[in-house]
Amino acid sequence: MTSQSASAVLTEDMRKKLLQPDLISGSEMLLRSLLLEGVDTVFGYPGGAVLYIYDAMHGNKDFHHLLTRHEQGAIHAADGYARATGKVGVCIATSGPGATNLVTGIATAYMDSVPLVVITGNVPTSLIGTDAFQEADITGITMPITKHSYLVRDVSDLPRTIREAFHIASTGRKGPVLIDIPKDVSAAKAVFHYPEHVVIRGYNPTVSPNKLQIDRLLQAIEKAERPVILAGGGVVYSDAQQELIAFAEKTRVPVITTLLGLGGFPSGHELWVGMPGMHGNYASNNAIMECDLLISIGARFDDRVTMKLDGFAPKATIAHIDIDPAEIGKNVPTDIPCVGDIKAVLGVALANAKPARSAEWLKQIKAWNELHPFQYKDSETELKPQYVIEMISETTNGDAIITADVGQHQMWVAQFYKFKNARSLITSGGLGTMGHGFPAAMGAQVGCPDKLVVAITGDGGFQMCSQELAVCAIHNIPLKIAIINNQVLGMVRQWQKIIYKERYSHIDLGGSPDFVKLAEAYGVKGLRATNKAEARQAWQEALNTPGPVLIDFVVRKEENVYPMVTAGSSLSEMILGDAE
Amino acid sequence: MLTKHTISILVNNQPGVLQRVAGLFGRRGFNIESITVGASEEPGLSRMVVVTVGDERTLEQISKQLYKLVDVIKVVDLSANPMVARELALIQVNAEPGQRPEILGVVETFRASIVDIGPNTLIVQAVGDSDKIDAIVELLKPYGIRELTRTGATAMIRGISK
């Protein structure tokens, strides 16, 4: 890969040099500020309103700019970079269509609390509001999907704005922050002053927990006979996996991980129950329905987890640990609230934690898991998608970074890949954005050049951003793309089968390109597999190939994801499926 | 139980802050009965007063969601305390010379005032809580209201309860 991390080279001397109070342009201020924030990689796409910024980048070797083939690719890549590394992802786009092409990616990051700083150009301040060429009110458009946003009208405000944006994006409940820079502001000059400290009067996230709240939680655990932890993406974002393991082991409370929580607690662990919700496992959903204490940790009671709210955890006292106080009581009334950073909360809680009386309960959960594990009927003639996921899981031993796009394959990844490590699953959970998986994998690979990154995607989702193959080819980004190709919009087909009485409407993806040839056209190695033997061979070849490889796994079209709880049903109403 | 709440929101006086606050109410499905904005006691900060209808849980969510906005400094549920709430209305009413004494009677009773006199109209200015404004509007209706404009409530907690 030609893109290597550059942040390590920011020495104290360089820092001092960057901090010099020179008279420089807004564009140069932006680049200096990014370097001071430790940014080594930006994903972007130039255009009229950001030309001063791109001009300032000319010849700049201090950080890397990856030119994607669509702004959507740039923002999803920045998102994947941020999720994989824990750092703030940065992308740049021009005004108008460049900026609006970011909207889906900003909303994706917002729903999943991903720290991004999104820089857009805008028309010169004198033209703002005149419906000028390529003008869009991007701060207005993105207000509901950003943690905060800025329209910079004065160049001297720019360094402080960038400093604040990085602070807001990466602290508290993380999220995307947008900075809109009019063209004249990026051209204007002022004396560079980068503030050392950030003081924002209206922004003070509660990080340290309240001791009384933790005491109440610990008392409830001590009394509980059927407790369960529901661990979400917050555990991953807070880097609290070790604390969660220690806490679960000390309290003997079993752990259910949501889609974004996968990897936040190792799936092989004796206290791991599974994933809950619409396509969750039998044991997890039963455990939620039967538990007497449910401890949500960094999970926000999404409707794909709770299903019908009325019937959710009907016998349980609800405890909720979250950095965002607004999540507490938003969907599910909470008995024991606990606001704070999860790593900090669990750290404090660990000291005095005592075990629950959960021995019988753990046996019950184990029995449920043995009764109905995730399963499928394997086939020697047709390739089953679940087999492909299991194969990737076994060969990578949970050490790869997996991105899943959205749809059936995403749920099979969640069900059949054994996640051991935090930040090893990257997928659009909240917004369910098709097209996110592949460019996110690209970003993850750029951020983690030494890791094996596998983009597991569908033939539908892949085609929403397949143009980014060019970026993989030109930078030799060595990710492996596994297309689970069933030639239909599989999850839509499944809903049309089960809920819409097999009236299959506009789901046939016939007319898709030959993905092997498509890859080759971009200069990426392409392979195809239509049965188990070919699948194993192709996958091995992909692993042995140093650069990017695409594998078209042609799988059984009619396969469905089970268990399934249909929308509007309660978690106890699982369709277990017929293991087709 | 659905009740009326008057919420005071201290915000940074930044462009777009009204859009942020109003947009939050809109997209989360919170009700806005009225919203007023103006300067506060501190330069650079504005105060918004929002009258909303909702249950306790909704009110808690409104407050928590508002606090997530970086430009929001303080949120207070004024109606949880003894408070003073005032609204201003300008009412242009048909007033032929013969009817004016009658209308003036209404205006004096409500301690409102006449702020403009036209050949056959009057503009009545009324200040008070919403109920009082409703009442004067109701009494002026028979004369024919040509135009009516109301500000929505602005409010403050009474000194005795601070």
PDB file of C-alpha atoms in Angstrom, chain A residues 31 135 572:
ATOM      1  CA  LEU A  31      -3.868  22.037   6.849  1.00  0.00           C
ATOM      2  CA  GLU A 135     -24.471  26.651  -3.511  1.00  0.00           C
ATOM      3  CA  SER A 572     -40.839 -13.857  22.283  1.00  0.00           C
TER       4      SER A 572
END
